[in-house]
Short mmCIF file of C-alpha atoms and ligand atoms in Angstrom, two decimals:
data_model
loop_
_atom_site.label_atom_id
_atom_site.label_comp_id
_atom_site.label_asym_id
_atom_site.label_seq_id
_atom_site.Cartn_x
_atom_site.Cartn_y
_atom_site.Cartn_z
CA MET U 1246 64.95 -41.92 57.78
CA LYS U 1247 62.00 -42.96 59.93
CA LYS U 1248 61.71 -39.42 61.21
CA VAL U 1249 61.67 -37.99 57.72
CA LEU U 1250 59.02 -40.49 56.66
CA GLY U 1251 57.00 -39.64 59.73
CA LEU U 1252 57.18 -35.96 58.90
CA VAL U 1253 56.17 -36.55 55.29
CA LEU U 1254 53.25 -38.65 56.46
CA ALA U 1255 52.20 -35.95 58.92
CA VAL U 1256 52.30 -33.29 56.19
CA VAL U 1257 50.29 -35.49 53.81
CA LEU U 1258 47.71 -36.24 56.51
CA CYS U 1259 47.34 -32.55 57.39
CA ALA U 1260 46.88 -31.67 53.75
CA ALA U 1261 44.25 -34.38 53.37
CA VAL U 1262 42.34 -33.19 56.43
CA PHE U 1263 42.57 -29.59 55.29
CA ALA U 1264 41.34 -30.47 51.79
CA GLY U 1265 38.46 -32.39 53.36
CA CYS U 1266 37.48 -29.38 55.47
CA SER U 1267 37.72 -26.89 52.67
CA SER U 1268 35.64 -28.94 50.24
CA GLN U 1269 32.80 -28.71 52.78
CA THR U 1270 32.69 -24.91 52.83
CA ASN U 1271 34.10 -24.46 49.41
CA SER U 1272 30.86 -24.21 47.40
CA VAL U 1273 29.57 -21.24 49.39
CA GLU U 1274 32.97 -19.57 49.39
CA LYS U 1275 33.24 -20.08 45.64
CA ILE U 1276 29.78 -18.59 45.10
CA LYS U 1277 30.65 -15.56 47.24
CA LYS U 1278 33.93 -15.09 45.43
CA ALA U 1279 32.20 -15.29 42.04
CA GLY U 1280 29.53 -12.85 43.28
CA GLU U 1281 26.92 -15.06 41.63
CA ILE U 1282 24.79 -18.13 42.34
CA VAL U 1283 23.42 -20.06 39.37
CA LEU U 1284 19.94 -21.58 39.55
CA LEU U 1285 19.00 -24.34 37.10
CA THR U 1286 15.29 -24.56 36.32
CA ASN U 1287 12.69 -25.17 33.63
CA ALA U 1288 10.49 -22.07 33.44
CA GLN U 1289 7.39 -23.90 32.15
CA PHE U 1290 5.93 -24.98 35.45
CA PRO U 1291 3.55 -22.35 36.85
CA PRO U 1292 3.26 -21.11 39.55
CA TYR U 1293 6.71 -22.41 40.58
CA GLU U 1294 8.43 -21.04 37.46
CA TYR U 1295 7.09 -19.46 34.30
CA LEU U 1296 8.03 -16.65 31.99
CA GLY U 1297 6.62 -13.41 33.34
CA ASP U 1298 5.37 -10.38 31.40
CA ASP U 1299 8.94 -9.23 30.74
CA ASN U 1300 9.77 -12.75 29.45
CA ASN U 1301 12.07 -13.33 32.42
CA PRO U 1302 11.61 -16.37 34.68
CA ALA U 1303 9.29 -15.63 37.60
CA GLY U 1304 7.55 -17.77 40.22
CA VAL U 1305 7.72 -19.26 43.70
CA ASP U 1306 11.07 -21.01 43.14
CA ILE U 1307 12.60 -17.90 41.59
CA GLU U 1308 11.62 -15.80 44.62
CA ILE U 1309 13.05 -18.38 47.02
CA ALA U 1310 16.22 -18.52 44.91
CA GLN U 1311 16.49 -14.70 45.07
CA LYS U 1312 16.30 -14.88 48.87
CA ILE U 1313 19.09 -17.50 48.84
CA ALA U 1314 21.20 -15.16 46.69
CA ASP U 1315 20.42 -12.26 49.07
CA GLU U 1316 21.43 -14.39 52.05
CA LEU U 1317 24.79 -15.01 50.37
CA GLY U 1318 25.07 -11.40 49.20
CA VAL U 1319 25.43 -12.38 45.54
CA LYS U 1320 23.59 -11.93 42.25
CA LEU U 1321 21.10 -14.61 41.11
CA THR U 1322 21.51 -15.97 37.59
CA VAL U 1323 18.68 -18.19 36.30
CA VAL U 1324 19.44 -20.79 33.64
CA ASP U 1325 16.21 -21.91 31.94
CA MET U 1326 16.63 -25.36 30.37
CA ASP U 1327 14.85 -28.65 29.60
CA PHE U 1328 13.57 -30.43 32.71
CA ASP U 1329 15.26 -33.74 31.89
CA GLY U 1330 18.62 -31.96 31.61
CA LEU U 1331 18.60 -30.49 35.12
CA ILE U 1332 20.44 -33.24 37.03
CA PRO U 1333 23.15 -33.72 34.36
CA ALA U 1334 23.64 -29.92 34.25
CA LEU U 1335 23.96 -29.70 38.05
CA ASN U 1336 26.44 -32.56 38.20
CA GLY U 1337 28.26 -31.21 35.15
CA GLY U 1338 28.95 -27.94 37.00
CA LYS U 1339 26.59 -25.76 34.93
CA GLY U 1340 24.89 -24.43 38.06
CA ASP U 1341 24.87 -24.44 41.86
CA PHE U 1342 21.37 -25.75 42.58
CA VAL U 1343 18.10 -26.93 41.08
CA ALA U 1344 14.71 -25.43 41.99
CA ALA U 1345 12.02 -26.69 39.66
CA GLY U 1346 9.01 -27.93 41.60
CA PHE U 1347 11.40 -30.84 41.89
CA THR U 1348 9.98 -33.96 43.56
CA ILE U 1349 12.05 -35.93 46.06
CA THR U 1350 12.46 -39.49 44.74
CA GLU U 1351 14.69 -42.37 45.83
CA GLU U 1352 16.11 -42.60 42.31
CA ARG U 1353 17.11 -38.90 42.23
CA LYS U 1354 18.61 -39.20 45.73
CA LYS U 1355 21.27 -41.42 44.17
CA SER U 1356 22.61 -38.50 42.13
CA VAL U 1357 21.76 -35.31 44.10
CA ASP U 1358 21.14 -34.17 47.68
CA PHE U 1359 17.75 -32.66 48.52
CA SER U 1360 16.93 -29.75 50.83
CA ASP U 1361 14.10 -29.84 53.34
CA PRO U 1362 10.76 -30.18 51.53
CA TYR U 1363 8.88 -26.88 51.04
CA ALA U 1364 5.69 -27.96 49.24
CA THR U 1365 3.40 -30.97 48.93
CA SER U 1366 1.97 -31.78 45.53
CA THR U 1367 -0.01 -34.47 43.74
CA GLN U 1368 -0.26 -35.87 40.22
CA MET U 1369 -3.54 -34.87 38.56
CA VAL U 1370 -5.39 -35.70 35.36
CA ILE U 1371 -6.41 -32.98 32.88
CA VAL U 1372 -9.06 -33.74 30.24
CA THR U 1373 -11.18 -31.77 27.80
CA LYS U 1374 -14.38 -30.30 29.24
CA GLU U 1375 -16.32 -31.46 26.22
CA GLY U 1376 -16.49 -35.25 25.80
CA PRO U 1377 -13.58 -36.15 28.10
CA LYS U 1378 -11.82 -39.28 26.83
CA VAL U 1379 -10.80 -40.36 30.34
CA ALA U 1380 -13.69 -40.71 32.79
CA GLU U 1381 -11.88 -40.13 36.10
CA ALA U 1382 -8.44 -39.71 37.68
CA SER U 1383 -7.46 -43.35 38.15
CA VAL U 1384 -4.97 -45.85 36.81
CA ASP U 1385 -7.84 -47.92 35.38
CA ALA U 1386 -9.44 -45.01 33.55
CA LEU U 1387 -6.08 -44.06 32.00
CA ALA U 1388 -5.37 -47.63 30.78
CA GLY U 1389 -4.95 -47.84 27.03
CA LYS U 1390 -5.32 -44.06 26.55
CA THR U 1391 -3.00 -41.56 24.88
CA VAL U 1392 -1.54 -39.55 27.72
CA GLY U 1393 0.65 -36.45 27.52
CA VAL U 1394 3.38 -35.88 30.12
CA GLN U 1395 6.48 -33.75 30.55
CA LEU U 1396 9.61 -35.76 29.75
CA GLY U 1397 11.47 -37.09 32.79
CA THR U 1398 8.95 -35.92 35.38
CA THR U 1399 7.28 -37.98 38.09
CA GLY U 1400 4.09 -37.76 35.99
CA ASP U 1401 5.97 -39.37 33.10
CA LEU U 1402 7.33 -42.12 35.39
CA PHE U 1403 3.92 -42.74 36.95
CA VAL U 1404 2.06 -43.21 33.66
CA THR U 1405 4.91 -45.20 32.11
CA ASP U 1406 5.28 -47.54 35.11
CA GLU U 1407 1.75 -47.82 36.50
CA VAL U 1408 -0.75 -47.43 33.67
CA GLU U 1409 -1.35 -50.46 31.54
CA GLY U 1410 -1.30 -50.11 27.77
CA ALA U 1411 -1.09 -46.31 27.72
CA THR U 1412 0.55 -44.53 24.82
CA VAL U 1413 2.77 -42.01 26.58
CA LYS U 1414 3.53 -38.88 24.57
CA THR U 1415 6.36 -36.85 26.06
CA TYR U 1416 6.60 -33.06 25.80
CA LYS U 1417 9.16 -30.45 26.78
CA SER U 1418 6.48 -28.87 28.98
CA ALA U 1419 3.05 -29.69 30.36
CA ILE U 1420 1.84 -26.38 28.89
CA GLU U 1421 2.55 -27.77 25.39
CA ALA U 1422 0.89 -31.06 26.32
CA GLY U 1423 -2.17 -29.08 27.47
CA MET U 1424 -2.38 -27.37 24.07
CA ASP U 1425 -2.26 -30.72 22.27
CA LEU U 1426 -5.00 -32.02 24.57
CA ALA U 1427 -7.15 -28.98 23.80
CA ASN U 1428 -6.55 -29.61 20.09
CA GLY U 1429 -7.74 -33.22 20.38
CA ARG U 1430 -4.37 -34.92 19.97
CA LEU U 1431 -4.36 -36.46 23.47
CA ASP U 1432 -6.89 -38.15 25.75
CA ALA U 1433 -5.44 -36.70 28.95
CA VAL U 1434 -2.43 -34.96 30.50
CA VAL U 1435 -0.90 -36.09 33.80
CA VAL U 1436 0.95 -33.35 35.67
CA ASP U 1437 1.51 -31.87 39.14
CA GLN U 1438 -1.39 -30.20 40.96
CA LEU U 1439 -0.71 -26.46 40.68
CA PRO U 1440 0.62 -26.57 37.11
CA ALA U 1441 -2.51 -28.59 36.23
CA GLN U 1442 -4.75 -25.98 37.84
CA SER U 1443 -2.77 -23.12 36.25
CA ILE U 1444 -3.00 -24.71 32.79
CA VAL U 1445 -6.75 -25.25 33.17
CA ALA U 1446 -7.29 -21.73 34.53
CA SER U 1447 -5.74 -20.29 31.38
CA ASN U 1448 -7.42 -22.65 28.89
CA ASP U 1449 -11.24 -22.64 28.54
CA LYS U 1450 -11.37 -26.03 26.84
CA LEU U 1451 -9.74 -27.97 29.69
CA MET U 1452 -10.66 -29.20 33.16
CA VAL U 1453 -8.89 -31.16 35.90
CA TYR U 1454 -10.37 -33.91 38.08
CA ASP U 1455 -10.32 -33.37 41.85
CA GLU U 1456 -9.10 -36.90 42.65
CA VAL U 1457 -5.33 -37.39 42.60
CA LEU U 1458 -3.04 -40.21 41.46
CA THR U 1459 -0.11 -39.79 43.89
CA THR U 1460 1.23 -37.39 46.53
CA GLU U 1461 4.79 -36.07 46.52
CA GLN U 1462 7.04 -33.40 48.02
CA TYR U 1463 9.15 -30.67 46.40
CA ALA U 1464 12.66 -29.78 47.49
CA MET U 1465 15.67 -28.00 46.01
CA ALA U 1466 18.67 -30.06 44.95
CA VAL U 1467 22.43 -29.57 45.21
CA LYS U 1468 25.39 -31.66 44.15
CA LYS U 1469 25.99 -34.71 46.33
CA GLY U 1470 27.90 -33.74 49.47
CA ASP U 1471 27.38 -29.97 49.08
CA THR U 1472 26.30 -29.53 52.70
CA ALA U 1473 27.50 -25.92 52.90
CA LEU U 1474 25.02 -24.67 50.29
CA LEU U 1475 22.32 -27.02 51.55
CA GLU U 1476 22.50 -25.37 54.98
CA VAL U 1477 21.98 -21.92 53.49
CA ILE U 1478 19.04 -23.18 51.39
CA ASN U 1479 17.41 -24.86 54.40
CA LYS U 1480 17.83 -21.71 56.50
CA VAL U 1481 16.08 -19.59 53.84
CA LEU U 1482 13.33 -22.19 53.33
CA GLY U 1483 12.72 -22.22 57.10
CA GLU U 1484 12.42 -18.42 57.18
CA MET U 1485 9.99 -18.39 54.24
CA LYS U 1486 7.79 -21.25 55.49
CA ASP U 1487 5.01 -19.10 56.95
CA GLY U 1488 4.70 -17.01 53.78
CA MET U 1489 4.70 -19.95 51.36
CA THR U 1490 0.91 -20.18 50.87
CA ASP U 1491 0.61 -16.46 50.05
CA LEU U 1492 3.65 -16.55 47.78
CA THR U 1493 2.21 -19.52 45.87
CA GLN U 1494 -1.21 -17.88 45.52
CA LYS U 1495 0.40 -14.65 44.26
CA HIS U 1496 2.18 -16.47 41.44
CA PHE U 1497 -0.83 -18.68 40.67
CA ASP U 1498 -2.90 -15.52 40.11
CA ALA U 1499 -0.12 -13.78 38.19
CA TYR U 1500 0.25 -16.68 35.76
CA SER U 1501 -3.44 -17.44 35.33
CA GLY U 1502 -4.01 -13.81 34.37
CA THR U 1503 -1.43 -14.28 31.60
CA PRO U 1504 -2.82 -16.72 29.02
CA ALA U 1505 -0.34 -19.42 27.94
CA ALA U 1506 1.67 -18.28 24.90
N1 LIG F 2837 7.42 -32.49 40.18
C1 LIG F 2837 7.72 -33.12 38.94
C2 LIG F 2837 9.06 -33.79 39.00
O1 LIG F 2837 9.88 -33.44 39.82
C3 LIG F 2837 7.64 -32.16 37.77
C4 LIG F 2837 8.57 -31.00 37.90
C5 LIG F 2837 8.63 -30.09 36.67
O2 LIG F 2837 8.12 -30.41 35.61
N2 LIG F 2837 9.24 -28.96 36.79
O3 LIG F 2837 9.33 -34.66 38.23
#
């Protein structure tokens, strides 16, 4: 009887170890088997992601994602969705990874794993050129003002948590917030550096202050514990590192030449 129990235990243990091993490599194997990797993004964040001339998502993140798909030998499928839905979609199995000019934060680290950082950004303040309602890029100058942000972003969190008495108006995209600012419905918009500069470059009525509110880093995100895919992403990011400045400039120019819809 003891022997039988021992054998059963051994079989169960082996199975457990095997399952543990396979769940490590499993995500990449599954992607290869499906012949497709699914990127979750919000294509309203130039130059990282925006809708190109053909109305398909384009941008820095999309090009990196294509290289990740090439590395795996599979097709890239881009799912364009609301920014605040990205983490629930990833954890709900709607996609394999998130690339969305996505800032590394301690809070997000509780629900996803981040890749190596591939860009440094800041939060900036956009105002109207004529009669700006906010005098400079500072917490004090923003106090009590009506500020537009993109829902669920670090800009949203910053204004909500740090700025006293601000009326925070949330938008699906900073591009929309920029339009409302240009139309006089907001005092300022707080958004990441390159989107801020892209929005201003394609809208004559707006300008952005040089000073910044915070500094942050972008990384891609995978489901917690998905080390197999994370390794592939980090390898590709490492290979693309030297070309990142040129790639970013290329998409900045491409978007700024295309006025916001
Ligand atoms: N970097 C910001 C964040 O992660 C905004 C990203 C975005 O709007 N795509 O919250």
